Amino acid sequence: FDSIGWYGRLDFGANLTQNNESILALSGSTRIDRLGEDARNFFIASYNFVQAGNDRFINDGFGHLRHGQEISKRWIWEAFGQLQYNRKLSIQLRGLAGTSPRFRFTDDENRWDFVIGLLYMYEYNELNDGETIRRDHRLSAYVSWQLQLNELMSFASTSYYQPLLTNFSESR
């Protein structure tokens, strides 16, 4: 982060190979973070495309926007939105939107961090067949932790459980 709280990254790649067929590969990603005194905004996006002749092997895109507002030292309110498509997985369009508080446990030296969250999430899925559309309401429960070993090394993990609100046995 710079002195005003901004961080950004942009990656782009392209490759064209000509042999018996033309092979085109494109990829790109971006990340933008804004860390304020009591709020954090985060945006990531990616795109991947690989085509050989007339066959598309990869064609997917993803975007995620998140806002976190500090309520107190331990409580943060989050809201997020996400869009994605992935031809190989038959996802024409997937959209998510959600919001919730999260609770943070941490030590005073910031060597370790442990966060739990329980949020409401609306999920919209449209498959490539154009006929299958799902609109679901889900719970998204998560546990996230990080252990900072030194300035150069840390371990981190996040685990999610996302059942339908009407049927907890159908989950992700």
XYZ file of N, CA and C in Angstrom:
516
model
N 0.838 -1.184 0.000
C 0.000 0.000 0.000
C 0.879 1.241 0.000
N 0.459 2.260 -0.707
C 1.225 3.496 -0.669
C 0.773 4.330 0.529
N 1.282 5.523 0.649
C 1.006 6.349 1.829
C -0.448 6.798 1.936
N -1.227 6.731 0.845
C -2.633 7.129 0.915
C -3.576 5.929 0.923
N -3.038 4.712 1.049
C -3.873 3.535 1.231
C -4.294 2.805 -0.028
N -3.710 3.090 -1.175
C -4.081 2.425 -2.422
C -3.060 1.361 -2.808
N -3.560 0.265 -3.374
C -2.707 -0.767 -3.955
C -3.363 -1.213 -5.249
N -2.585 -1.415 -6.294
C -3.146 -1.878 -7.556
C -2.176 -2.769 -8.302
N -2.759 -3.651 -9.096
C -1.953 -4.540 -9.914
C -2.746 -4.865 -11.173
N -2.056 -4.918 -12.305
C -2.675 -5.248 -13.582
C -1.745 -6.196 -14.318
N -2.263 -7.345 -14.727
C -1.485 -8.333 -15.479
C -2.213 -8.636 -16.781
N -1.445 -8.777 -17.856
C -2.022 -9.111 -19.149
C -1.055 -9.999 -19.903
N -1.584 -10.999 -20.583
C -0.751 -11.888 -21.382
C -1.452 -12.257 -22.671
N -0.673 -12.434 -23.731
C -1.216 -12.844 -25.020
C -0.182 -13.715 -25.725
N -0.673 -14.716 -26.439
C 0.209 -15.605 -27.166
C -0.518 -16.073 -28.414
N 0.137 -15.943 -29.560
C -0.411 -16.425 -30.824
C 0.610 -17.377 -31.425
N 0.189 -18.624 -31.657
C 1.054 -19.637 -32.251
C 0.429 -20.078 -33.560
N 1.245 -20.140 -34.596
C 0.747 -20.572 -35.902
C 1.496 -21.835 -36.302
N 0.796 -22.971 -36.348
C 1.328 -24.200 -36.922
C 0.248 -24.744 -37.843
N -0.224 -25.968 -37.673
C -1.319 -26.453 -38.516
C -2.580 -25.625 -38.320
N -2.756 -25.098 -37.110
C -3.880 -24.217 -36.785
C -3.347 -23.029 -35.999
N -4.123 -21.977 -35.964
C -3.776 -20.838 -35.120
C -4.240 -21.117 -33.703
N -3.360 -20.856 -32.742
C -3.706 -21.009 -31.330
C -3.555 -19.641 -30.678
N -4.659 -19.144 -30.128
C -4.673 -17.834 -29.490
C -4.957 -18.012 -28.011
N -4.103 -17.428 -27.179
C -4.304 -17.467 -25.727
C -4.236 -16.042 -25.196
N -5.257 -15.641 -24.450
C -5.316 -14.318 -23.824
C -5.621 -14.495 -22.335
N -4.998 -13.681 -21.516
C -5.320 -13.703 -20.094
C -5.084 -12.321 -19.517
N -5.851 -12.008 -18.501
C -5.683 -10.730 -17.834
C -6.277 -10.778 -16.443
N -5.720 -9.997 -15.553
C -6.269 -9.908 -14.206
C -5.911 -8.546 -13.620
N -6.718 -8.145 -12.660
C -6.461 -6.891 -11.972
C -6.856 -7.024 -10.511
N -6.241 -6.218 -9.694
C -6.573 -6.129 -8.274
C -6.392 -4.686 -7.848
N -7.403 -4.174 -7.161
C -7.342 -2.814 -6.630
C -7.834 -2.858 -5.191
N -7.031 -2.337 -4.277
C -7.388 -2.259 -2.864
C -7.337 -0.806 -2.422
N -8.271 -0.440 -1.577
C -8.260 0.881 -0.937
C -8.443 0.646 0.550
N -7.405 0.950 1.323
C -7.440 0.771 2.764
C -7.544 2.138 3.423
N -8.710 2.417 3.998
C -8.929 3.671 4.704
C -8.767 3.485 6.197
N -9.034 4.532 6.938
C -8.879 4.475 8.392
C -9.824 3.472 9.036
N -11.081 3.412 8.560
C -12.036 2.467 9.138
C -12.823 1.689 8.079
N -12.320 1.663 6.838
C -12.997 0.929 5.764
C -11.965 0.365 4.793
N -12.373 -0.729 4.138
C -11.512 -1.332 3.128
C -12.366 -1.724 1.939
N -11.898 -1.372 0.740
C -12.549 -1.760 -0.503
C -11.566 -2.617 -1.295
N -12.111 -3.611 -1.968
C -11.279 -4.605 -2.630
C -11.973 -5.011 -3.919
N -11.244 -5.029 -5.039
C -11.795 -5.446 -6.323
C -10.787 -6.340 -7.025
N -11.244 -7.501 -7.497
C -10.414 -8.361 -8.327
C -11.213 -8.778 -9.554
N -10.524 -9.009 -10.648
C -11.159 -9.471 -11.875
C -10.141 -10.274 -12.673
N -10.641 -11.238 -13.438
C -9.759 -12.016 -14.304
C -10.509 -12.444 -15.562
N -9.742 -12.727 -16.618
C -10.276 -13.181 -17.895
C -9.282 -14.159 -18.511
N -9.791 -15.278 -19.054
C -8.949 -16.280 -19.712
C -9.643 -16.761 -20.982
N -8.848 -16.885 -22.046
C -9.389 -17.313 -23.332
C -8.314 -18.099 -24.074
N -8.660 -19.306 -24.532
C -7.762 -20.105 -25.374
C -8.593 -20.701 -26.496
N -8.156 -20.448 -27.728
C -8.845 -20.970 -28.902
C -7.816 -21.551 -29.857
N -8.106 -22.758 -30.365
C -7.273 -23.393 -31.383
C -8.169 -23.668 -32.583
N -7.872 -23.040 -33.701
C -8.757 -23.153 -34.856
C -10.106 -22.561 -34.507
N -11.156 -23.348 -34.673
C -12.507 -22.885 -34.320
C -12.964 -23.378 -32.948
N -12.103 -24.103 -32.234
C -12.470 -24.676 -30.939
C -11.995 -23.775 -29.801
N -12.941 -23.409 -28.951
C -12.599 -22.639 -27.746
C -12.434 -23.616 -26.584
N -11.225 -23.666 -26.041
C -10.953 -24.569 -24.932
C -11.182 -23.895 -23.583
N -10.900 -22.609 -23.508
C -11.103 -21.856 -22.271
C -11.755 -20.523 -22.632
N -12.783 -20.163 -21.881
C -13.434 -18.867 -22.040
C -14.144 -18.565 -20.728
N -13.456 -17.835 -19.840
C -14.063 -17.543 -18.544
C -13.651 -16.163 -18.057
N -14.508 -15.605 -17.218
C -14.250 -14.301 -16.614
C -14.854 -14.243 -15.226
N -14.293 -13.366 -14.410
C -14.674 -13.311 -13.000
C -14.429 -11.898 -12.483
N -15.343 -11.392 -11.666
C -15.153 -10.104 -11.000
C -15.761 -10.145 -9.609
N -15.060 -9.563 -8.627
C -15.522 -9.575 -7.238
C -15.220 -8.219 -6.608
N -16.228 -7.614 -5.992
C -16.093 -6.326 -5.311
C -16.562 -6.504 -3.875
N -15.770 -6.016 -2.909
C -16.087 -6.176 -1.487
C -15.812 -4.868 -0.752
N -16.712 -4.550 0.179
C -16.536 -3.378 1.051
C -16.642 -3.847 2.498
N -15.694 -3.454 3.315
C -15.729 -3.751 4.741
C -15.673 -2.457 5.537
N -16.614 -2.270 6.437
C -16.690 -1.063 7.263
C -16.484 -1.449 8.720
N -15.470 -0.889 9.345
C -15.192 -1.191 10.745
C -16.251 -0.557 11.633
N -16.875 -1.389 12.471
C -17.864 -0.913 13.431
C -17.190 -0.666 14.774
N -16.297 -1.593 15.132
C -15.476 -1.477 16.339
C -14.165 -2.206 16.054
N -13.304 -2.316 17.049
C -12.021 -2.992 16.831
C -12.215 -4.444 16.388
N -13.258 -5.093 16.879
C -13.480 -6.512 16.585
C -14.574 -6.785 15.545
N -15.499 -5.834 15.324
C -16.622 -6.048 14.416
C -16.453 -5.255 13.121
N -16.680 -5.948 11.995
C -16.611 -5.332 10.669
C -17.871 -5.738 9.915
N -18.497 -4.763 9.247
C -19.651 -5.088 8.407
C -19.163 -5.190 6.965
N -19.533 -6.288 6.288
C -19.095 -6.516 4.917
C -20.281 -6.575 3.961
N -20.043 -6.151 2.734
C -20.994 -6.309 1.638
C -20.177 -6.649 0.396
N -20.720 -7.527 -0.454
C -19.969 -7.909 -1.643
C -20.894 -8.220 -2.797
N -20.327 -8.188 -3.994
C -20.993 -8.608 -5.215
C -19.989 -9.331 -6.093
N -20.482 -10.277 -6.871
C -19.582 -11.056 -7.726
C -20.313 -11.458 -8.995
N -19.619 -11.415 -10.124
C -20.131 -11.907 -11.404
C -19.093 -12.825 -12.011
N -19.559 -13.889 -12.677
C -18.627 -14.750 -13.378
C -19.338 -15.494 -14.484
N -18.557 -15.938 -15.451
C -19.037 -16.872 -16.455
C -17.907 -17.838 -16.761
N -18.272 -19.053 -17.187
C -17.279 -20.068 -17.489
C -17.921 -21.064 -18.447
N -17.564 -20.960 -19.709
C -18.170 -21.813 -20.741
C -17.919 -23.293 -20.479
N -16.707 -23.661 -20.047
C -16.385 -25.066 -19.798
C -17.237 -25.661 -18.691
N -17.586 -24.873 -17.679
C -18.429 -25.341 -16.578
C -19.909 -25.099 -16.847
N -20.247 -24.674 -18.068
C -21.628 -24.406 -18.502
C -22.284 -23.268 -17.738
N -21.500 -22.342 -17.223
C -22.051 -21.195 -16.504
C -22.134 -20.007 -17.466
N -23.354 -19.680 -17.878
C -23.574 -18.511 -18.714
C -23.374 -17.239 -17.893
N -23.980 -17.223 -16.692
C -23.837 -16.090 -15.783
C -24.091 -16.566 -14.359
N -23.204 -16.202 -13.473
C -23.396 -16.457 -12.046
C -23.196 -15.136 -11.332
N -24.171 -14.758 -10.535
C -24.085 -13.527 -9.769
C -24.332 -13.796 -8.300
N -23.553 -13.162 -7.453
C -23.701 -13.277 -6.008
C -23.774 -11.885 -5.409
N -24.534 -11.748 -4.347
C -24.559 -10.517 -3.562
C -24.817 -10.921 -2.118
N -24.110 -10.280 -1.195
C -24.297 -10.651 0.199
C -23.829 -9.573 1.150
N -24.237 -9.744 2.406
C -23.842 -8.788 3.435
C -23.929 -9.450 4.808
N -23.100 -8.962 5.743
C -23.133 -9.475 7.110
C -22.056 -8.820 7.957
N -22.171 -9.002 9.273
C -21.046 -8.631 10.134
C -20.065 -9.800 10.215
N -18.853 -9.499 10.583
C -17.880 -10.547 10.888
C -17.154 -10.157 12.160
N -16.700 -11.171 12.873
C -16.037 -10.935 14.150
C -14.584 -11.356 14.032
N -13.707 -10.541 14.571
C -12.273 -10.760 14.442
C -11.635 -10.962 15.808
N -10.904 -12.061 15.930
C -10.057 -12.321 17.088
C -8.628 -12.065 16.618
N -7.837 -11.384 17.373
C -6.445 -11.150 16.990
C -5.625 -10.906 18.242
N -4.322 -11.123 18.142
C -3.466 -10.804 19.279
C -2.945 -9.373 19.134
N -2.393 -8.833 20.173
C -1.948 -7.446 20.169
C -0.741 -7.205 19.274
N 0.079 -8.223 19.026
C 1.253 -8.056 18.167
C 0.940 -8.341 16.705
N -0.300 -8.686 16.379
C -0.740 -9.014 15.020
C 0.045 -10.168 14.404
N 0.445 -11.132 15.229
C 1.102 -12.332 14.707
C 0.073 -13.327 14.195
N -1.112 -13.317 14.766
C -2.159 -14.201 14.306
C -3.478 -13.458 14.233
N -4.333 -13.952 13.359
C -5.626 -13.347 13.121
C -6.619 -14.490 12.872
N -7.796 -14.384 13.462
C -8.834 -15.397 13.310
C -10.159 -14.665 13.143
N -10.886 -14.952 12.060
C -12.130 -14.248 11.743
C -13.231 -15.272 11.494
N -14.423 -14.996 12.028
C -15.601 -15.807 11.711
C -16.670 -14.893 11.134
N -17.417 -15.414 10.193
C -18.480 -14.641 9.574
C -19.677 -15.510 9.257
N -20.844 -14.939 9.370
C -22.101 -15.575 9.003
C -22.861 -14.568 8.164
N -23.050 -14.850 6.885
C -23.690 -13.839 6.056
C -24.800 -14.412 5.203
N -25.677 -13.527 4.787
C -26.732 -13.852 3.836
C -26.159 -13.643 2.439
N -26.479 -14.577 1.514
C -25.992 -14.461 0.149
C -27.106 -14.829 -0.826
N -27.347 -13.955 -1.798
C -28.268 -14.254 -2.893
C -27.427 -14.757 -4.064
N -27.874 -15.853 -4.677
C -27.114 -16.455 -5.769
C -28.015 -16.624 -6.989
N -27.547 -16.148 -8.140
C -28.256 -16.291 -9.413
C -27.360 -17.099 -10.344
N -27.887 -18.192 -10.887
C -27.140 -19.033 -11.820
C -27.942 -19.247 -13.088
N -27.320 -18.977 -14.219
C -27.919 -19.223 -15.521
C -26.945 -20.098 -16.309
N -27.424 -21.278 -16.714
C -26.555 -22.212 -17.411
C -26.567 -21.960 -18.915
N -25.574 -22.505 -19.610
C -25.403 -22.267 -21.047
C -26.581 -22.734 -21.884
N -27.388 -23.661 -21.376
C -28.526 -24.128 -22.165
C -29.607 -23.059 -22.306
N -29.503 -21.975 -21.537
C -30.448 -20.868 -21.638
C -31.779 -21.131 -20.964
N -32.008 -22.349 -20.519
C -33.285 -22.692 -19.901
C -33.180 -22.895 -18.398
N -32.013 -23.249 -17.906
C -31.844 -23.524 -16.483
C -31.407 -22.256 -15.765
N -32.276 -21.762 -14.927
C -31.983 -20.571 -14.125
C -32.331 -20.906 -12.677
N -31.396 -20.619 -11.776
C -31.629 -20.833 -10.342
C -31.445 -19.526 -9.607
N -32.351 -19.268 -8.695
C -32.262 -18.117 -7.800
C -32.325 -18.665 -6.383
N -31.213 -18.602 -5.668
C -31.143 -19.226 -4.354
C -30.749 -18.224 -3.278
N -31.222 -18.505 -2.077
C -30.840 -17.742 -0.890
C -30.006 -18.678 -0.027
N -28.792 -18.251 0.286
C -27.858 -19.117 1.005
C -27.317 -18.433 2.252
N -26.896 -19.271 3.178
C -26.085 -18.840 4.298
C -24.641 -19.066 3.873
N -23.781 -18.144 4.163
C -22.358 -18.349 3.913
C -21.635 -18.182 5.247
N -21.244 -19.305 5.819
C -20.507 -19.299 7.085
C -19.044 -19.546 6.742
N -18.155 -18.758 7.350
C -16.747 -18.966 7.048
C -15.863 -18.736 8.265
N -14.715 -19.383 8.202
C -13.658 -19.236 9.191
C -12.394 -18.910 8.414
N -11.712 -17.876 8.839
C -10.486 -17.463 8.174
C -9.420 -17.232 9.232
N -8.200 -17.693 8.954
C -7.121 -17.484 9.914
C -5.819 -17.186 9.180
N -4.941 -16.506 9.879
C -3.609 -16.216 9.355
C -2.621 -16.216 10.505
N -1.472 -16.821 10.262
C -0.382 -16.845 11.228
C 0.841 -16.246 10.555
N 1.321 -15.135 11.086
C 2.493 -14.441 10.547
C 3.732 -14.975 11.250
N 4.557 -15.742 10.542
C 5.751 -16.331 11.144
C 6.890 -15.327 11.257
N 7.078 -14.536 10.201
C 8.082 -13.468 10.191
C 7.682 -12.487 9.094
N 8.532 -11.542 8.764
C 8.181 -10.531 7.760
C 7.940 -11.119 6.377
N 8.551 -12.260 6.095
C 8.477 -12.829 4.752
C 7.564 -14.054 4.630
N 7.115 -14.618 5.745
C 6.358 -15.847 5.655
C 5.148 -15.835 6.588
N 4.027 -16.291 6.004
C 2.812 -16.455 6.792
C 2.022 -17.627 6.235
N 1.146 -18.178 7.047
C 0.211 -19.215 6.636
C -1.188 -18.644 6.788
N -2.077 -18.983 5.827
C -3.442 -18.486 5.886
C -4.381 -19.506 5.265
N -5.630 -19.495 5.723
C -6.639 -20.389 5.178
C -8.021 -19.786 5.413
N -8.940 -20.040 4.473
C -10.342 -19.673 4.631
C -11.188 -20.860 4.196
N -12.157 -21.233 5.019
C -13.065 -22.333 4.714
C -14.505 -21.824 4.767
N -15.309 -22.257 3.783
C -16.695 -21.817 3.664
C -17.646 -23.007 3.770
N -18.825 -22.751 4.292
C -19.949 -23.677 4.261
C -21.138 -22.845 3.817
N -21.735 -23.208 2.658
C -22.775 -22.377 2.061
C -24.020 -23.197 1.721
N -24.860 -23.477 2.725
C -26.091 -24.227 2.454
C -27.219 -23.314 1.985
N -28.184 -23.932 1.299
C -29.423 -23.216 0.997
C -30.130 -22.921 2.313
N -30.740 -21.764 2.422
C -31.461 -21.433 3.655
C -32.663 -22.341 3.872
N -33.233 -22.872 2.803
C -34.409 -23.743 2.920
C -34.052 -25.220 3.001
N -32.763 -25.572 2.785
C -32.355 -26.965 2.795
C -30.853 -27.062 3.089
N -30.514 -27.181 4.357
C -29.110 -27.177 4.764
C -28.321 -28.361 4.215
N -28.997 -29.415 3.758
C -28.267 -30.550 3.210
C -27.748 -30.269 1.790
N -28.273 -29.246 1.130
C -27.735 -28.840 -0.178
C -26.792 -27.672 0.037
N -25.511 -27.987 0.046
C -24.528 -26.947 0.389
C -23.330 -27.000 -0.545
N -22.502 -25.970 -0.404
C -21.237 -25.889 -1.135
C -20.132 -25.840 -0.134
